[in-house]
Amino acid sequence: SEPAVSMSAVVEALLVSGYMLSSSTLLLVNKNALLSFPHPSSLTAMQYTCSSSAAAFLMSLGSSKERHYLNPSKMLVFLPAAALFYASVFSNTKILQHSNVETAIVFRSMTPLATQLIETFCGTAPTPTMPMLVSLLMILMGAAGYAHFDSEISISAYSWAIFYVIVLSAETVVCKAVITKLQLNTWGLVLYNNFIALLLSPVVNLVCTGRILD
C-alpha cells in the first residue's frame, strides 16, 4: 500500500503544479491580449467559443460514456454555476484591465479562505483545523501586506478584485455541488460552463452597455 500512497501524492503534486502553471500563464496571456485588444467582452466571448468547441470535439473522440451532450434541463441546473463562472472571468479581465497580473494572483490566493468559510457555513465541509486556519490566515495577511505596499493601487482595481474573490469562491462551491448532481466529467464541465457563459455574454453586455459586444 505504501507505493500506491506515494504515487497518489506524486500525481496530486503534478496536478497542483500543472494548475499553478496554467493559471499563471493564462493571466499573462490575458493581460497581453487586453493590451493588444482592449475589448474584454469580445475577448472572453472568443475564449468561451474556443473552449466549448474544443471540449465538444475532444469529447466526441472518447467513448460514449464520456460524452455529455448539451441538455436543456441540465443547462438550467448548471445556469447558477455558469453565471458565477462568467462573473469571475469578467471581473478577472477587469482587474487585468485596471491593474497588473500580480494583483490578480494575490487576490486569487485569498479564495481558499473564502471558499472554506462558505463550505463550513453551509455544512458541506468540516471546521478547519488550527494549522489549516493559520495557513489560510497567513495567505490573507500576505495579501493585505501586498495591498498596503502596492504602488499601483486604485479603487477600480481593488473593487473588482474583491468582487472577483467573492464570485470565484461562490463559483467553486456551487460548481462542486452541480457537478456532483449532474455527474459531469471534466470535458462536460468545460462544455457546459463555457457554452452557457457564451450565451450569457451578449445578454449581460447589452444590459450593461447597450451593445451586444464592446
mmCIF file of C-alpha atoms in Angstrom, residues 37-43 90 94 97 205 209 211-214:
data_model
loop_
_atom_site.group_PDB
_atom_site.id
_atom_site.type_symbol
_atom_site.label_atom_id
_atom_site.label_comp_id
_atom_site.label_asym_id
_atom_site.label_seq_id
_atom_site.Cartn_x
_atom_site.Cartn_y
_atom_site.Cartn_z
ATOM 1 C CA PHE A 37 -7.220 44.040 -27.973
ATOM 2 C CA PRO A 38 -8.826 46.180 -25.217
ATOM 3 C CA HIS A 39 -12.324 44.729 -25.529
ATOM 4 C CA PRO A 40 -12.962 42.429 -22.524
ATOM 5 C CA SER A 41 -16.436 41.191 -23.511
ATOM 6 C CA SER A 42 -15.438 40.333 -27.081
ATOM 7 C CA LEU A 43 -12.213 38.709 -25.898
ATOM 8 C CA PHE A 90 -15.354 39.084 -16.407
ATOM 9 C CA LYS A 94 -11.398 43.983 -15.287
ATOM 10 C CA GLN A 97 -7.501 45.997 -17.347
ATOM 11 C CA ASN A 205 -23.235 43.230 -22.199
ATOM 12 C CA THR A 209 -23.631 48.868 -22.101
ATOM 13 C CA ARG A 211 -24.339 46.889 -27.057
ATOM 14 C CA ILE A 212 -24.053 43.178 -27.737
ATOM 15 C CA LEU A 213 -20.236 43.323 -27.762
ATOM 16 C CA ASP A 214 -17.802 46.051 -26.709
#
